Coordinates of C-alpha atoms (C1' of nucleotides) in Angstrom, one line a residue:
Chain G
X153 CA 11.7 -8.0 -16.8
X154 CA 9.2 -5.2 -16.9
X155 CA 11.8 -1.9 -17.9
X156 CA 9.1 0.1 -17.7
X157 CA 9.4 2.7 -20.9
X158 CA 9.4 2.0 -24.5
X159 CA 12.0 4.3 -25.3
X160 CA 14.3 2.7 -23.4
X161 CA 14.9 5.6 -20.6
X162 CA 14.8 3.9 -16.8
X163 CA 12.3 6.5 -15.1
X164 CA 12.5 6.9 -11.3
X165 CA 9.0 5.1 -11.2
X166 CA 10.1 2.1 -13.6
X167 CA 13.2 1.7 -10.9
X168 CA 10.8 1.8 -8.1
X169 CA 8.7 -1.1 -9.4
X170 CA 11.4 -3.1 -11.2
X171 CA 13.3 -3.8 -7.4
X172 CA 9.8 -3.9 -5.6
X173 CA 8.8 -6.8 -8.1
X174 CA 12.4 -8.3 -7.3
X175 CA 12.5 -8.4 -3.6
X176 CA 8.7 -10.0 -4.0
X177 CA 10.0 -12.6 -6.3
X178 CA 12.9 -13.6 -4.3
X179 CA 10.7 -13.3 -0.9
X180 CA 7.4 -15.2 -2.6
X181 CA 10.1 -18.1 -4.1
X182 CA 12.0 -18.5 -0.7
X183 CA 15.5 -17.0 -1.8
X184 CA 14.7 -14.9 1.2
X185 CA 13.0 -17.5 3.7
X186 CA 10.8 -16.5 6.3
X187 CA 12.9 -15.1 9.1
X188 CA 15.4 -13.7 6.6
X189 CA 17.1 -10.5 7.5
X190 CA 17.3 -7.8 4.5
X191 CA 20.0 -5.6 4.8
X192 CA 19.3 -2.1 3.6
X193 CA 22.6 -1.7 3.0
X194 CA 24.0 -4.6 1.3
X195 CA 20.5 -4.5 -1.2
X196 CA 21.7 -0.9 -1.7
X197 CA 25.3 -2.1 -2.7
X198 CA 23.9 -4.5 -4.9
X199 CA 21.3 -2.9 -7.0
X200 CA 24.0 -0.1 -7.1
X201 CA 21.8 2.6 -5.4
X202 CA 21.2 4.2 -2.0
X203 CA 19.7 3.0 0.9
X204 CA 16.9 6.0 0.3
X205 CA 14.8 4.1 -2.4
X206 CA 15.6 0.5 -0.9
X207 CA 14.1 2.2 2.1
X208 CA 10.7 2.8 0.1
X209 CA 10.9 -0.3 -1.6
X210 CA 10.9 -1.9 1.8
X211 CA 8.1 0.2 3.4
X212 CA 5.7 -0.9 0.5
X213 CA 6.3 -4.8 1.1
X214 CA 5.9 -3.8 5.3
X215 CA 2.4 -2.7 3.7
X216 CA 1.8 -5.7 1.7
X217 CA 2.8 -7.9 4.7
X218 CA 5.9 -9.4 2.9
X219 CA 8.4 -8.1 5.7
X220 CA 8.4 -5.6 8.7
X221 CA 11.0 -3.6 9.7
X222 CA 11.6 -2.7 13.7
X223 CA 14.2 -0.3 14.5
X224 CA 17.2 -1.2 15.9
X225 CA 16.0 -4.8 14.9
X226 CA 16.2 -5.3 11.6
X227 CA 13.9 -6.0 8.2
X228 CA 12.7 -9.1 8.2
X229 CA 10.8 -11.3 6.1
X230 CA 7.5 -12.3 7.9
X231 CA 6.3 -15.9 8.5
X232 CA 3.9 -17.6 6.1
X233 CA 1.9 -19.1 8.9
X234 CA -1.4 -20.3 7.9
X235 CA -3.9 -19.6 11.2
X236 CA -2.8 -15.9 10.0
X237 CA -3.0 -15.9 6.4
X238 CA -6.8 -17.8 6.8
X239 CA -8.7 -14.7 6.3
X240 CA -6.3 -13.2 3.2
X241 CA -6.9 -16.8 1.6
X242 CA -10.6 -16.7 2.2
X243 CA -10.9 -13.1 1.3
X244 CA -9.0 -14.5 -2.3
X245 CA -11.3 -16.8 -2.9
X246 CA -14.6 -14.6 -2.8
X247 CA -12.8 -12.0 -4.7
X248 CA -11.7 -14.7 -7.4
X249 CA -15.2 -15.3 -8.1
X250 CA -15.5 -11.6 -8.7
X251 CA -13.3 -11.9 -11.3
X252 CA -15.8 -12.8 -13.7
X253 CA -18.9 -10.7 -12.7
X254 CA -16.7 -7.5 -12.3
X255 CA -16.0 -6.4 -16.1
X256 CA -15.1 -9.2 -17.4
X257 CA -13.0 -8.6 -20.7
X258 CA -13.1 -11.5 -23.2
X259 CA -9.4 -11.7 -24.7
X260 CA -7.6 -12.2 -27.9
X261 CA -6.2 -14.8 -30.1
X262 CA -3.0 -13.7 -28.2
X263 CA -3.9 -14.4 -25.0
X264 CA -5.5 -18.1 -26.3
X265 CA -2.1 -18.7 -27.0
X266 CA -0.2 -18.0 -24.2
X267 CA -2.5 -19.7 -22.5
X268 CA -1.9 -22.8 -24.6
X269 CA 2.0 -22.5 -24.3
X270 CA 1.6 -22.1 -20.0
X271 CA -0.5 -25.5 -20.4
X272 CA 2.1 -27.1 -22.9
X273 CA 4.9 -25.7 -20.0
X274 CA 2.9 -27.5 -17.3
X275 CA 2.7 -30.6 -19.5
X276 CA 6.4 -30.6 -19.8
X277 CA 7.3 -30.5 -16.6
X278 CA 5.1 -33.4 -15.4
X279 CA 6.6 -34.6 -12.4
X280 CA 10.0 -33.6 -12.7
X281 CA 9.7 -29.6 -12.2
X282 CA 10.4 -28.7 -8.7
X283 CA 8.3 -27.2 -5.7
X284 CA 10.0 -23.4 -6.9
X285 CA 9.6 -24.0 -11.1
X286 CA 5.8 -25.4 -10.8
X287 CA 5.6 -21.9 -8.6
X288 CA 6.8 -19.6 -10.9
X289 CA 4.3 -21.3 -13.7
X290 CA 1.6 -20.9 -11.4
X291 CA 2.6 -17.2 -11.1
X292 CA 2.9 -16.6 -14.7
X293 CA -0.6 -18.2 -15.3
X294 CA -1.7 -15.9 -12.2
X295 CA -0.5 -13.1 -13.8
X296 CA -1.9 -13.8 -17.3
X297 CA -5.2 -15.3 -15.9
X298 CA -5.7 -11.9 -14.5
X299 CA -6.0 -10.1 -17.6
X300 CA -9.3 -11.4 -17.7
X301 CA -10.8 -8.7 -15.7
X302 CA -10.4 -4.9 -16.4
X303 CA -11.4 -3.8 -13.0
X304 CA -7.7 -2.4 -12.1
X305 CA -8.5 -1.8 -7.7
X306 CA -9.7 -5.9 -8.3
X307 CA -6.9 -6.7 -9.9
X308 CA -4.5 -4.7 -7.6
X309 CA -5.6 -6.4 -4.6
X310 CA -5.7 -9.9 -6.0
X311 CA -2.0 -9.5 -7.0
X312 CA -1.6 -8.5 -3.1
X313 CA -3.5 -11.3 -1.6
X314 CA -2.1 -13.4 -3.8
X315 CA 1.3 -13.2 -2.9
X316 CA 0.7 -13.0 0.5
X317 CA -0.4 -16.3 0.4
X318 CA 1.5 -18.0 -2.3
X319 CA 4.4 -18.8 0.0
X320 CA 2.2 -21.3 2.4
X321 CA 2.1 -23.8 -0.6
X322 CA 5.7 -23.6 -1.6
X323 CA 6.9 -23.8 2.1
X324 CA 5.0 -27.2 2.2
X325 CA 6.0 -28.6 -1.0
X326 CA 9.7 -28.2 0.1
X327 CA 9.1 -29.6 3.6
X328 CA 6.9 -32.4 1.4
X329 CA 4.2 -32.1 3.4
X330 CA 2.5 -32.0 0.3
X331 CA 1.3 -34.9 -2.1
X332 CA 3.4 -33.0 -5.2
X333 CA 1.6 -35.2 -8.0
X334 CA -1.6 -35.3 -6.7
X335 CA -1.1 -31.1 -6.6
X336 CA 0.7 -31.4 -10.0
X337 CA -2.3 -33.4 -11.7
X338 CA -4.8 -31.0 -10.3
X339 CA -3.0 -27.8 -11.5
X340 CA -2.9 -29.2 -15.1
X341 CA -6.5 -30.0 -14.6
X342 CA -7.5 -26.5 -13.5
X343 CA -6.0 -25.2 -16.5
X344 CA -7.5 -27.1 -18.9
X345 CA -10.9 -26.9 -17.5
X346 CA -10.1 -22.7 -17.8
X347 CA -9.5 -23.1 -21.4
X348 CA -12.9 -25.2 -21.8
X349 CA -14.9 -22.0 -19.8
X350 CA -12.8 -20.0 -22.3
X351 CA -13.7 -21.4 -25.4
X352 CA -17.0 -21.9 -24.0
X353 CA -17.1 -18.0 -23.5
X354 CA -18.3 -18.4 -20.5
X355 CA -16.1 -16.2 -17.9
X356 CA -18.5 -16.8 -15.2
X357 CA -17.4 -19.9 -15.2
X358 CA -13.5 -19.7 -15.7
X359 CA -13.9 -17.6 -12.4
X360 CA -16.1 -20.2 -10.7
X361 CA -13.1 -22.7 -11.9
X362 CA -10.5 -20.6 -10.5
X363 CA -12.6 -19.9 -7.2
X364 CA -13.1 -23.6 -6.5
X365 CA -9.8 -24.5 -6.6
X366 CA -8.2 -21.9 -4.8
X367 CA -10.7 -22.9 -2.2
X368 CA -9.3 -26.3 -3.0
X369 CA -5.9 -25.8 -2.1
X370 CA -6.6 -24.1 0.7
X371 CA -8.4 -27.4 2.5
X372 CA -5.8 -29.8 1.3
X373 CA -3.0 -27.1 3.2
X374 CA -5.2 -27.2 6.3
X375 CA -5.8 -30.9 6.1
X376 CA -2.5 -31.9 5.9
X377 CA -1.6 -29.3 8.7
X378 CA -4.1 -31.1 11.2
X379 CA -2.9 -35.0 10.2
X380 CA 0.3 -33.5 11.3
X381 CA -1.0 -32.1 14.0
X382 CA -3.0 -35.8 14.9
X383 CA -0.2 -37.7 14.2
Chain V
X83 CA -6.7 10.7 18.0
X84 CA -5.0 7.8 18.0
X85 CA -1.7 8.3 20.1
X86 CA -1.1 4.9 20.1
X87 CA 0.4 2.9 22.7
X88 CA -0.9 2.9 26.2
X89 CA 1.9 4.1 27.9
X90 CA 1.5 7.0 26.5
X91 CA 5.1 6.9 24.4
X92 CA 5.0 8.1 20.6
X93 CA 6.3 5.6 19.0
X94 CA 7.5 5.8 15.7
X95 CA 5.3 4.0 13.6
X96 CA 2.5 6.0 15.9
X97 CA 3.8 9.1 14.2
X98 CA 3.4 7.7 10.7
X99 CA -0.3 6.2 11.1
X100 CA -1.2 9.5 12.6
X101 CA 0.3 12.2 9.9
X102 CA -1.5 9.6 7.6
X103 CA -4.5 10.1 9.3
X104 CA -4.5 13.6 9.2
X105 CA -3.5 13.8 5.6
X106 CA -5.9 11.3 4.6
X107 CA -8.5 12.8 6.6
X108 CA -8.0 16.7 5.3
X109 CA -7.9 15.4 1.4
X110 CA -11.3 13.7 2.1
X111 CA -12.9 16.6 3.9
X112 CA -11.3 18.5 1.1
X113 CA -9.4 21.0 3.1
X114 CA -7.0 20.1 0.1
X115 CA -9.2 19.7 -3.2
X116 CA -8.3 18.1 -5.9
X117 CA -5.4 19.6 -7.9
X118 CA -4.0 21.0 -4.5
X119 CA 0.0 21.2 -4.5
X120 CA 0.9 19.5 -1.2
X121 CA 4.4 21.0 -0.2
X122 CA 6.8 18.7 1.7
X123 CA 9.0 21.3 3.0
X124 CA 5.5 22.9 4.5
X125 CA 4.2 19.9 5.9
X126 CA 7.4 19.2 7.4
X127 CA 7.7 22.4 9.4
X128 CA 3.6 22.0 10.5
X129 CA 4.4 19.2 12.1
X130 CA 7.8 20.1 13.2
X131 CA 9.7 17.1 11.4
X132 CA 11.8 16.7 8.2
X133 CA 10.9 15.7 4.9
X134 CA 12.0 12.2 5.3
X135 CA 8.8 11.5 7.4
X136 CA 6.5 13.1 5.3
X137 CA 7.6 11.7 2.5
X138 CA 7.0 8.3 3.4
X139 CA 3.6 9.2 4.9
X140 CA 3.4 10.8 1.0
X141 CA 4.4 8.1 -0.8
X142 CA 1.6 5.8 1.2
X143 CA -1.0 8.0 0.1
X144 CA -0.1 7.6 -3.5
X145 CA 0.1 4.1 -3.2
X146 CA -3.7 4.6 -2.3
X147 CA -4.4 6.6 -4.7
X148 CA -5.2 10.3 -2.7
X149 CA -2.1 12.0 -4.4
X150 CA 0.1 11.5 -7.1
X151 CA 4.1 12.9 -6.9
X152 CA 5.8 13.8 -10.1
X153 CA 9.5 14.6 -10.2
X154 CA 10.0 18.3 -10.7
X155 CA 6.6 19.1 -10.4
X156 CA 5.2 18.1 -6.8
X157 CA 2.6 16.0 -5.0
X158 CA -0.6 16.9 -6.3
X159 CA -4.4 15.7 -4.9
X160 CA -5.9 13.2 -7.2
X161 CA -9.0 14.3 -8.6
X162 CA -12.4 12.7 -7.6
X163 CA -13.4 11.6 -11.4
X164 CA -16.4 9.0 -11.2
X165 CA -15.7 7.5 -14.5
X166 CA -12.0 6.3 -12.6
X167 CA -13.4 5.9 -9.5
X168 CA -16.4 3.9 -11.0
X169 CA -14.6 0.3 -11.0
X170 CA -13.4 0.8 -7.3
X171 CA -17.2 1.7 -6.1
X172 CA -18.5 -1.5 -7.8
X173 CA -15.7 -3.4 -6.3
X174 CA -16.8 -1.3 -2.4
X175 CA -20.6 -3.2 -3.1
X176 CA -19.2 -6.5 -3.3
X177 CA -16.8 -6.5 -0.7
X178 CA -19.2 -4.5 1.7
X179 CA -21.8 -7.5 1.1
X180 CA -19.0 -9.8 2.0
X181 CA -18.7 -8.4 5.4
X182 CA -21.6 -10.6 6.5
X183 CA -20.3 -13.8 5.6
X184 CA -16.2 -13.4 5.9
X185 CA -15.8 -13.4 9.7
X186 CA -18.6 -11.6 10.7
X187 CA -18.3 -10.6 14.8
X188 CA -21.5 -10.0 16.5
X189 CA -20.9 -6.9 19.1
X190 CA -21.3 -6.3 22.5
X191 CA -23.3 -3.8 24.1
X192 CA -20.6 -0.8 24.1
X193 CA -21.2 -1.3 20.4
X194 CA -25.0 -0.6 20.4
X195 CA -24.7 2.3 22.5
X196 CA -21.8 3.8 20.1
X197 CA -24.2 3.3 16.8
X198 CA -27.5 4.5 19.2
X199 CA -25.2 7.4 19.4
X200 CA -24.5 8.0 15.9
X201 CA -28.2 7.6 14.9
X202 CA -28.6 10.5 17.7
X203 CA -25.8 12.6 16.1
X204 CA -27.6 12.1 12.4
X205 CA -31.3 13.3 14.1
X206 CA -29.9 16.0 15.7
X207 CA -28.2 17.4 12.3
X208 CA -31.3 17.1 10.5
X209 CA -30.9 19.2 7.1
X210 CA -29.4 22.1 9.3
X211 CA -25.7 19.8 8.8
X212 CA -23.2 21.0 6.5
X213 CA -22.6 18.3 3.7
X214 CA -19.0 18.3 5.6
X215 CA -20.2 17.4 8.9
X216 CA -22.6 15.0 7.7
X217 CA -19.5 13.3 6.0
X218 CA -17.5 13.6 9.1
X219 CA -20.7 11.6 10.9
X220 CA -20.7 9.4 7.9
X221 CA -17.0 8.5 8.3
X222 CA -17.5 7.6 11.6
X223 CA -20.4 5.4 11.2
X224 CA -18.0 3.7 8.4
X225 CA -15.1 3.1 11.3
X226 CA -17.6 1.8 13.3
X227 CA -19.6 -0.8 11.0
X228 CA -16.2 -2.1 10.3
X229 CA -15.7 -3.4 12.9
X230 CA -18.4 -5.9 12.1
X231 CA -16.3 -8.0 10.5
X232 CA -13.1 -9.7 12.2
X233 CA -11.3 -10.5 8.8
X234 CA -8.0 -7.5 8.7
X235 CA -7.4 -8.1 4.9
X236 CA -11.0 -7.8 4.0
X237 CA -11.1 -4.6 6.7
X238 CA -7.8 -2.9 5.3
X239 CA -9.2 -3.4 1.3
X240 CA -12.9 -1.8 2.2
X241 CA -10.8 1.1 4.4
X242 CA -8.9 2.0 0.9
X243 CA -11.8 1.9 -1.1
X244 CA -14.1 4.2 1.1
X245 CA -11.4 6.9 1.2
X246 CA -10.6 6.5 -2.2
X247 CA -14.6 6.9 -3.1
X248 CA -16.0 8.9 -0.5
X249 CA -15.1 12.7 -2.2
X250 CA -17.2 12.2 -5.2
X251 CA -20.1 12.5 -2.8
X252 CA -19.0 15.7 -0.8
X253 CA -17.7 17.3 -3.9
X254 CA -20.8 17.1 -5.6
X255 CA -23.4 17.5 -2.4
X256 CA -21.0 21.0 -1.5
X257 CA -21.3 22.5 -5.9
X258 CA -25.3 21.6 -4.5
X259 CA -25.6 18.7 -7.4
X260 CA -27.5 16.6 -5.3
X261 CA -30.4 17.0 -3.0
X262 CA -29.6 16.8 0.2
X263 CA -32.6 16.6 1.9
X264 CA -33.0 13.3 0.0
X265 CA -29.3 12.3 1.1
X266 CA -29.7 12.9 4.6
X267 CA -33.3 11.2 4.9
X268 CA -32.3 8.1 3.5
X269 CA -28.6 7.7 5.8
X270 CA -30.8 8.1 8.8
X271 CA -33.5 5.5 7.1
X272 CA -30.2 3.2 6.6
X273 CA -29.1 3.7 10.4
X274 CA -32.0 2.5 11.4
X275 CA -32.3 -0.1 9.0
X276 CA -28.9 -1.3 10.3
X277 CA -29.8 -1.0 13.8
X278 CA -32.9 -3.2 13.2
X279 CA -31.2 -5.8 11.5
X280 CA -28.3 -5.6 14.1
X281 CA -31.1 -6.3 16.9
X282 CA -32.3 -9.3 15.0
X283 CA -28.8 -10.9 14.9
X284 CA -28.8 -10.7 11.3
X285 CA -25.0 -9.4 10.6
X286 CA -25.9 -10.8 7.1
X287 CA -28.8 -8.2 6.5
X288 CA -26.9 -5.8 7.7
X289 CA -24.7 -6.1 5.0
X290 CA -26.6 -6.4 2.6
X291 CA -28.2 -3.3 3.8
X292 CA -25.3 -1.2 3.7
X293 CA -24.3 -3.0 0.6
X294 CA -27.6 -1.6 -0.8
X295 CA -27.3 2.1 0.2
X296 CA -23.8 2.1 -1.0
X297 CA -25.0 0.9 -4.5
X298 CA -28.1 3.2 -4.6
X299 CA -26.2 6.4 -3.8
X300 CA -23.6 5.3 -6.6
X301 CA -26.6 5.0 -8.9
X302 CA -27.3 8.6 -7.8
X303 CA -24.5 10.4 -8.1
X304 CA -24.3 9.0 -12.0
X305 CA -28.2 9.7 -12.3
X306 CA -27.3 13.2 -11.6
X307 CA -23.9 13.6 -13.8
X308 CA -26.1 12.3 -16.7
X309 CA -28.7 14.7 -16.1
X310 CA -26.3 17.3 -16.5
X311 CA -25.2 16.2 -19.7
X312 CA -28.3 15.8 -20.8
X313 CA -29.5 19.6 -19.4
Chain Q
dT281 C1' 29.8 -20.6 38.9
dT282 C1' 26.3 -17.4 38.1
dA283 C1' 24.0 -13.2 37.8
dT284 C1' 24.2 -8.4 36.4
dC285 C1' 25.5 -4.5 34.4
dG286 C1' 28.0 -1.8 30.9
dT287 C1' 29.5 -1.3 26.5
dA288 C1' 30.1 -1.7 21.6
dA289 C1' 28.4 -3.3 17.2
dG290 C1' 24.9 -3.0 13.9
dA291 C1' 20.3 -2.1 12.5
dT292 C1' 16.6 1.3 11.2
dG293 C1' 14.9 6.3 11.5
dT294 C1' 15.9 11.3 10.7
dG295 C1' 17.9 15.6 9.0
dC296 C1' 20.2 18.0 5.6
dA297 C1' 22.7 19.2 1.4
dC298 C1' 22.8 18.4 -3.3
dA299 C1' 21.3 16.4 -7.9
dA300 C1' 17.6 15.9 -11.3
dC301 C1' 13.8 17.7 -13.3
dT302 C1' 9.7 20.9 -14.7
dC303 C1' 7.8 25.1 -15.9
dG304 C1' 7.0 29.9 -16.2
dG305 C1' 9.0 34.2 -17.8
dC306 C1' 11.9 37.0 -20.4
dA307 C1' 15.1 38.5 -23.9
dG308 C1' 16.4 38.4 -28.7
dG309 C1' 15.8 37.7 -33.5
dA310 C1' 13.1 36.6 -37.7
Chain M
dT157 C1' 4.0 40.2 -33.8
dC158 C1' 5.4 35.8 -33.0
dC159 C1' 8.6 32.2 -32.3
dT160 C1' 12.6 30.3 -30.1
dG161 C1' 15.8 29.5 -26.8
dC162 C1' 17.6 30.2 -22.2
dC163 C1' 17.5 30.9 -17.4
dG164 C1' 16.0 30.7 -12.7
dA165 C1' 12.7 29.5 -9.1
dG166 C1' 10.7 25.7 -7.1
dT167 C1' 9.8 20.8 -6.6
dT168 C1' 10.7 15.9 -5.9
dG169 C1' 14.6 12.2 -5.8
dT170 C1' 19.1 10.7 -3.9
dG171 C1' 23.2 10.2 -1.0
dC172 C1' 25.3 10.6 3.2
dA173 C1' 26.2 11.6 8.1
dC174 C1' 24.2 11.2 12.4
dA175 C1' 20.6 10.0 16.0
dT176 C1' 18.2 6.4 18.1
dC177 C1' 17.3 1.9 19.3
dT178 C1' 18.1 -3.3 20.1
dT179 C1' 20.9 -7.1 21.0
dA180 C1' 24.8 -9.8 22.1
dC181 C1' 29.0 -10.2 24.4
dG182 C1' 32.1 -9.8 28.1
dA183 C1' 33.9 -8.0 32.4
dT184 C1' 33.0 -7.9 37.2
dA185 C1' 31.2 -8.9 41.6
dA186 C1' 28.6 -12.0 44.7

DNA sequence: TTATCGTAAGATGTGCACAACTCGGCAGGA
DNA sequence: TCCTGCCGAGTTGTGCACATCTTACGATAA
């Protein structure tokens, strides 16, 4: 996990983002389902703290739309419903395909290869991995897919849409409301057609790639949500 | 100002969204320039609370990059440096051009009569209007053209990215780097050009207009830093 | 039996005292 | 004269106690 420091000292800061990026994995991977309710006290016990930074931990995922606190109430973990995530999804779509007009960076041999061993990982898994492991892949290709831009306000609010919206998928595949292999085959397909646009040099078009699929997803979530709605 | 609720009861979260306001508001206007030490405890009595409050109102405004906090130092206004600010006011142009195809809302008549208002508000200041005022006027104009646009995410993102941009214009239109005359002409030549293109139904010209000026005054504040180099 | 009110438990929000940290100034010695 | 080390004022970060608010449960009366 991301300790912050190279010398090994745990700043104030590094604390702060190392439990923000906790509570967003554990929200975005349903260990805290929608509906959940946080307890400033008990995440204080266990991260072996106060409530006083669990408190501003909490306040930055009420801002990212993660949870919301009421007083009196409680914190809660917010619903991943779909009529009200439509505009974030469509908003990170058109900023997707910013992604390669928006300084572009053209990476390493590093990055070639850990794009190769995400690909290999997705390979692996076939149809075996589960609903929650094919999400964190899809979140560590996220994550590395976005080094490919070096415009950091871009980047910070694709990491925020994008995890506002991650959850709809993953709280479909469970339910399987989803056609898992169809969404598996496609997801190995994306990637490899990314590392074609790569090699090709071509980061337009990785973008356009990643664009049309997000876009994608999104109409195969809506389809199914009308059939059900039909049927 | 906004009080919030109808019923005329200060909520809580009322409290927040208005300290933020002010806060925001008085580091854009630059009653606190850049480098300004921003005391908690002072805050705190000026609006008769604790620190707790403040702090979290604070701790926002770093999050959108207005201040920064260091331990044992204090909270100190960001500077307005266009070479940091220069990826988020690329990333302003594209999403402002968005605004006329992510949701776009056509308005009512109240609406017309609020911008025929502004445009009166811009004649009447003619070059007589401090660089302030016309930035107050400006920042109205921006809440107001907002609401163009029905998608919240895309909303919220343009909201940060305004505030975060919109000092490198006063700070260098008050040190008299820029020629105002020229600044104000072409805002009222963009009002109208936006009121034109509102009365045509076009919500898509209209962002592209505004998607233009917001470009073309970029290009001239970095036109001008250059020339200063170079002089 | 049912409706209503009061009360207590438990949650978040606030205030305050203290800990942790930075930086300027000053004293002392080489 | 300059360098070094220490100290204290001032700031943000943390912990804790209390205020405020919501909700569920149960007693009580119709």
């Amino acid at each position: 996990m991301a300790d912050g420091a190279s010398d090994g000292v745990m700043t104030v800061k590094d604390r702060h983002a190392a439990l923000h990026e906790t509570l967003r994995q554990r929200i975005c991977l349903l260990d805290y389902p929608p509906a959940t309710h946080l307890s400033e006290i008990a995440l204080a016990k266990e991260f072996g703290t106060s409530r006083t930074p669990v408190r501003r931990v909490l306040a930055r995922l009420e801002e990212e739309g993660l949870v919301q606190s009421v007083h009196g109430v409680g914190t809660i973990v917010t619903d991943a419903d779909i009529t009200e995530l439509e505009q974030a999804y469509r908003l990170r779509v058109e900023l997707t395909a910013l992604t390669g007009t928006l300084d572009p960076v053209m990476p390493g041999d590093v990055f070639f290869k850990r794009l190769q061993a995400l690909i290999d990982r997705a390979f692996e898994m076939g149809v075996s991995g589960t609903p929650r492991s094919f999400t964190e892949l899809d979140m560590d290709v996220f994550q590395t897919l976005l080094e490919l831009t070096a415009n950091d306000p871009l980047r910070q609010v694709l990491e925020r849409l994008y995890y506002q919206t991650k959850r709809l998928w993953l709280v479909r595949a469970i339910k399987a409301e989803l056609d898992l292999e169809d969404e598996y085959r496609i997801f190995r397909h994306e990637l490899e057609a990314i590392q074609i646009a790569l090699q090709s040099g071509d980061l337009g078009a990785v973008a356009q790639v990643q664009r049309a699929h997000i876009s994608m997803s999104f109409n195969r979530l809506v389809r199914r949500r009308s059939e059900d709605a039909t049927g």
